CSV table of C-alpha atoms in Angstrom, one decimal:
chain,number,residue,atom,x,y,z
B,1,UNK,CA,16.6,5.4,-20.5
B,2,UNK,CA,15.0,2.6,-18.4
B,3,UNK,CA,11.3,2.1,-18.4
B,4,UNK,CA,8.9,4.3,-16.0
B,5,UNK,CA,6.7,2.3,-13.2
B,6,UNK,CA,4.2,4.0,-10.9
B,7,UNK,CA,4.6,3.0,-7.6
B,8,UNK,CA,1.6,3.3,-5.1
B,9,UNK,CA,3.0,3.8,-2.1
B,10,UNK,CA,1.2,4.3,1.2
B,11,UNK,CA,4.0,4.0,3.9
B,12,UNK,CA,3.3,0.7,4.8
B,13,UNK,CA,5.7,-2.6,4.5
B,14,UNK,CA,3.9,-4.0,1.7
B,15,UNK,CA,4.0,-1.1,-0.9
B,16,UNK,CA,7.3,-0.2,0.1
B,17,UNK,CA,8.6,-4.0,-0.7
B,18,UNK,CA,6.5,-3.6,-4.0
B,19,UNK,CA,8.1,-0.4,-4.9
B,20,UNK,CA,11.6,-2.0,-3.8
B,21,UNK,CA,10.8,-5.1,-6.7
B,22,UNK,CA,9.9,-2.6,-9.3
B,23,UNK,CA,13.2,-0.9,-8.6
B,24,UNK,CA,15.1,-4.2,-8.2
B,25,UNK,CA,13.3,-5.2,-12.0
B,26,UNK,CA,15.1,-1.8,-13.4
B,27,UNK,CA,12.2,0.4,-13.5
B,28,UNK,CA,12.5,4.5,-12.9
B,29,UNK,CA,10.0,5.2,-10.3
B,30,UNK,CA,7.2,7.5,-10.2
B,31,UNK,CA,5.6,7.6,-6.5
B,32,UNK,CA,2.2,8.0,-5.8
B,33,UNK,CA,0.6,8.8,-2.2
B,34,UNK,CA,-2.7,9.6,-1.4
B,35,UNK,CA,-3.9,11.2,1.8
B,36,UNK,CA,-7.5,10.4,1.8
B,37,UNK,CA,-8.2,11.6,5.7
B,38,UNK,CA,-7.1,8.2,7.2
B,39,UNK,CA,-6.6,8.4,11.1
B,40,UNK,CA,-2.6,8.0,10.7
B,41,UNK,CA,-2.5,10.1,7.1
B,42,UNK,CA,0.5,12.4,8.6
B,43,UNK,CA,2.6,9.4,9.7
B,44,UNK,CA,1.9,7.7,6.7
B,45,UNK,CA,3.2,10.8,4.6
B,46,UNK,CA,6.1,11.0,6.4
B,47,UNK,CA,7.2,7.1,5.7
B,48,UNK,CA,6.0,7.7,2.0
B,49,UNK,CA,8.6,10.6,2.0
B,50,UNK,CA,11.3,8.3,3.7
B,51,UNK,CA,10.8,5.2,1.5
B,52,UNK,CA,11.0,7.7,-1.7
B,53,UNK,CA,14.3,8.9,-0.3
B,54,UNK,CA,15.3,5.3,0.4
B,55,UNK,CA,14.4,4.1,-3.0
B,56,UNK,CA,15.8,7.1,-5.0
B,57,UNK,CA,12.5,7.9,-6.3
B,58,UNK,CA,12.7,11.6,-7.2
B,59,UNK,CA,9.2,11.7,-9.2
B,60,UNK,CA,6.7,12.0,-6.5
B,61,UNK,CA,2.8,12.7,-6.5
B,62,UNK,CA,1.7,13.4,-3.0
B,63,UNK,CA,-2.4,13.7,-3.9
B,64,UNK,CA,-5.1,14.8,-1.5
B,65,UNK,CA,-8.7,12.9,-1.8
B,66,UNK,CA,-11.1,14.6,0.9
B,67,UNK,CA,-14.1,13.1,-0.4
B,68,UNK,CA,-13.5,9.7,1.2
B,69,UNK,CA,-14.1,11.3,4.7
B,70,UNK,CA,-17.1,12.9,3.0
B,71,UNK,CA,-18.1,9.0,2.2
B,72,UNK,CA,-17.0,7.6,5.6
B,73,UNK,CA,-17.9,4.1,5.9
B,74,UNK,CA,-14.9,2.8,7.2
B,75,UNK,CA,-13.1,3.0,10.2
B,76,UNK,CA,-10.2,4.6,8.7
B,77,UNK,CA,-12.1,7.8,7.4
B,78,UNK,CA,-14.9,7.8,10.4
B,79,UNK,CA,-13.7,8.9,13.6
B,80,UNK,CA,-17.5,7.7,14.5
B,81,UNK,CA,-16.5,4.0,13.9
B,82,UNK,CA,-13.8,2.4,16.0
B,83,UNK,CA,-11.1,0.3,14.9
B,84,UNK,CA,-11.3,-3.2,15.8
B,85,UNK,CA,-8.8,-4.2,18.3
B,86,UNK,CA,-10.1,-7.7,19.3
B,87,UNK,CA,-8.4,-9.7,16.4
B,88,UNK,CA,-8.8,-10.5,12.8
B,89,UNK,CA,-12.6,-10.1,11.8
B,90,UNK,CA,-14.5,-12.9,9.8
B,91,UNK,CA,-15.6,-11.4,6.0
B,92,UNK,CA,-15.2,-7.7,5.1
B,93,UNK,CA,-14.0,-5.6,8.2
B,94,UNK,CA,-15.1,-2.2,8.9
B,95,UNK,CA,-11.4,-1.3,8.2
B,96,UNK,CA,-12.0,-1.9,4.5
B,97,UNK,CA,-12.7,1.9,2.5
B,98,UNK,CA,-15.4,1.3,-0.2
B,99,UNK,CA,-13.2,0.9,-3.7
B,100,UNK,CA,-10.3,2.5,-2.4
B,101,UNK,CA,-8.0,0.4,-4.4
B,102,UNK,CA,-10.2,1.0,-7.7
B,103,UNK,CA,-10.1,4.7,-7.3
B,104,UNK,CA,-6.0,4.9,-6.6
B,105,UNK,CA,-5.2,2.5,-9.5
B,106,UNK,CA,-7.7,4.7,-11.6
B,107,UNK,CA,-5.6,8.0,-10.5
B,108,UNK,CA,-2.1,6.0,-11.1
B,109,UNK,CA,-3.2,5.2,-14.5
B,110,UNK,CA,-3.7,8.9,-15.3
B,111,UNK,CA,-0.2,9.5,-13.9
B,112,UNK,CA,1.2,6.3,-15.9
B,113,UNK,CA,-0.5,7.7,-19.1
B,114,UNK,CA,1.1,11.1,-18.6
B,115,UNK,CA,4.4,9.9,-17.6
B,116,UNK,CA,4.6,7.3,-20.5
B,117,UNK,CA,4.9,4.4,-17.8
B,118,UNK,CA,4.8,0.5,-18.8
B,119,UNK,CA,3.7,-0.6,-15.4
B,120,UNK,CA,1.5,0.1,-11.9
B,121,UNK,CA,3.1,-1.7,-8.8
B,122,UNK,CA,0.8,-2.0,-6.0
B,123,UNK,CA,1.4,-3.6,-3.1
B,124,UNK,CA,-2.1,-5.7,-2.4
B,125,UNK,CA,-1.8,-9.3,-0.6
B,126,UNK,CA,-4.8,-11.6,-1.3
B,127,UNK,CA,-3.2,-14.8,1.0
B,128,UNK,CA,-2.6,-12.8,3.8
B,129,UNK,CA,-4.9,-9.9,3.8
B,130,UNK,CA,-7.6,-8.7,6.2
B,131,UNK,CA,-10.4,-9.8,3.4
B,132,UNK,CA,-10.5,-6.8,1.2
B,133,UNK,CA,-12.2,-7.3,-1.9
B,134,UNK,CA,-10.1,-5.0,-3.8
B,135,UNK,CA,-7.2,-7.1,-2.9
B,136,UNK,CA,-8.0,-10.4,-5.0
B,137,UNK,CA,-6.1,-11.4,-8.0
B,138,UNK,CA,-9.2,-11.1,-10.3
B,139,UNK,CA,-10.2,-7.8,-9.5
B,140,UNK,CA,-6.9,-6.7,-10.1
B,141,UNK,CA,-6.8,-8.7,-13.7
B,142,UNK,CA,-10.4,-6.9,-14.0
B,143,UNK,CA,-8.8,-3.3,-13.5
B,144,UNK,CA,-6.2,-3.9,-15.6
B,145,UNK,CA,-8.4,-4.6,-18.6
B,146,UNK,CA,-10.4,-1.3,-17.8
B,147,UNK,CA,-7.6,0.6,-18.0
B,148,UNK,CA,-6.2,-0.5,-20.7
B,149,UNK,CA,-9.4,-0.4,-22.5
B,150,UNK,CA,-10.1,3.1,-21.1
B,151,UNK,CA,-6.8,4.7,-22.3
B,152,UNK,CA,-5.2,6.0,-25.9
B,153,UNK,CA,-5.0,2.8,-28.3
B,154,UNK,CA,-1.2,3.3,-27.7
B,155,UNK,CA,-0.8,3.2,-24.1
B,156,UNK,CA,-0.4,-0.5,-22.4
B,157,UNK,CA,0.0,-0.5,-19.0
B,158,UNK,CA,0.4,-3.6,-16.9
B,159,UNK,CA,-0.9,-3.8,-13.3
B,160,UNK,CA,1.7,-5.5,-11.1
B,161,UNK,CA,0.9,-7.1,-7.9
B,162,UNK,CA,4.3,-8.9,-6.9
B,163,UNK,CA,3.1,-9.7,-3.7
B,164,UNK,CA,-0.2,-11.0,-4.2
B,165,UNK,CA,0.3,-14.7,-3.2
B,166,UNK,CA,2.8,-13.8,-0.5
B,167,UNK,CA,2.5,-14.7,3.1
B,168,UNK,CA,3.4,-11.7,5.5
B,169,UNK,CA,6.7,-13.8,6.5
B,170,UNK,CA,8.0,-14.1,3.2
B,171,UNK,CA,7.1,-10.2,2.4
B,172,UNK,CA,9.3,-9.6,5.7
B,173,UNK,CA,11.8,-11.8,4.1
B,174,UNK,CA,11.7,-10.3,0.8
B,175,UNK,CA,12.3,-6.6,2.2
B,176,UNK,CA,15.2,-8.1,4.1
B,177,UNK,CA,16.4,-9.3,1.1
B,178,UNK,CA,16.3,-6.2,-0.7
B,179,UNK,CA,17.4,-4.1,2.0
B,180,UNK,CA,13.7,-2.1,2.6
B,181,UNK,CA,14.7,0.0,5.6
B,182,UNK,CA,11.2,-1.4,7.3
B,183,UNK,CA,12.0,0.9,10.5
B,184,UNK,CA,10.7,3.6,7.8
B,185,UNK,CA,7.6,2.1,7.1
B,186,UNK,CA,3.9,2.3,9.2
B,187,UNK,CA,1.4,-0.1,9.2
B,188,UNK,CA,-0.7,0.8,12.5
B,189,UNK,CA,-4.7,1.8,11.7
B,190,UNK,CA,-4.7,4.2,14.6
B,191,UNK,CA,-1.7,5.3,16.3
B,192,UNK,CA,0.9,7.7,14.9
B,193,UNK,CA,3.8,7.4,17.4
B,194,UNK,CA,3.9,4.0,18.6
B,195,UNK,CA,2.1,1.2,16.6
B,196,UNK,CA,-0.8,-0.1,18.8
B,197,UNK,CA,0.1,-3.6,18.3
B,198,UNK,CA,-3.7,-4.6,18.3
B,199,UNK,CA,-5.4,-3.6,15.2
B,200,UNK,CA,-5.4,-6.5,12.4
B,201,UNK,CA,-2.6,-4.4,10.5
B,202,UNK,CA,-0.1,-4.8,13.1
B,203,UNK,CA,-1.3,-8.2,14.0
B,204,UNK,CA,-0.5,-9.4,10.6
B,205,UNK,CA,2.8,-7.5,10.7
B,206,UNK,CA,4.0,-8.8,13.9
B,207,UNK,CA,2.9,-12.4,12.9
B,208,UNK,CA,5.0,-12.0,9.8
B,209,UNK,CA,8.0,-10.6,11.5
B,210,UNK,CA,7.5,-13.5,14.1
B,211,UNK,CA,7.2,-16.4,11.4
B,212,UNK,CA,10.2,-15.0,9.4
B,213,UNK,CA,12.4,-14.8,12.9
B,214,UNK,CA,13.6,-11.3,12.1
B,215,UNK,CA,12.7,-8.4,14.9
B,216,UNK,CA,10.5,-5.6,13.7
B,217,UNK,CA,12.1,-2.2,14.1
B,218,UNK,CA,9.1,-0.3,15.0
B,219,UNK,CA,8.0,0.3,18.4
B,220,UNK,CA,4.6,-0.9,20.1
B,221,UNK,CA,2.6,0.7,22.5
B,222,UNK,CA,1.0,-2.7,23.6
B,223,UNK,CA,4.3,-4.7,23.7
């Protein structure tokens, strides 16, 4: 029996490629998705299920985290804060959800310990990200240390972030090589029918496809 890896799957391109890399490395996938009150929650859940089918991930967890909406402080979880559409912002943007990846990794750790998984895969990108503090290499390394200090002595879990230093164009190219069905992924922060093409997530995705010389298979409202 192959080793297990918990893969955090948002339904976006980066997490789908990260999970595909885990599968390529021979892991049995335990897929985890979080519904946290984000604007495109239903669309992301739909994407998660489609990607799981594509990757033959039979073990799946769909976890509701309503407290993110109570906390707010992000344009993704607070309807009173508009999603920026004027271009990439300097510093930490208002789409940053406070400590989201830390919470996701903590829950994924509990699942990994229960499942006897050896690794957690997360699709964070430092080089081409929106400036989120929880997408940086030293943060991921620190979380891995904390995870292994806070679990049973015989538990050893690696946090793998295989896209950490890739550009978006390289992620698109990796997806193409691995046969990831990017038409099943969703990146837009504010629309659930056609992607807006204007939020920073759409802009980064579109720029990655353009530089890779590959056509994005999803529809955009602004194009």
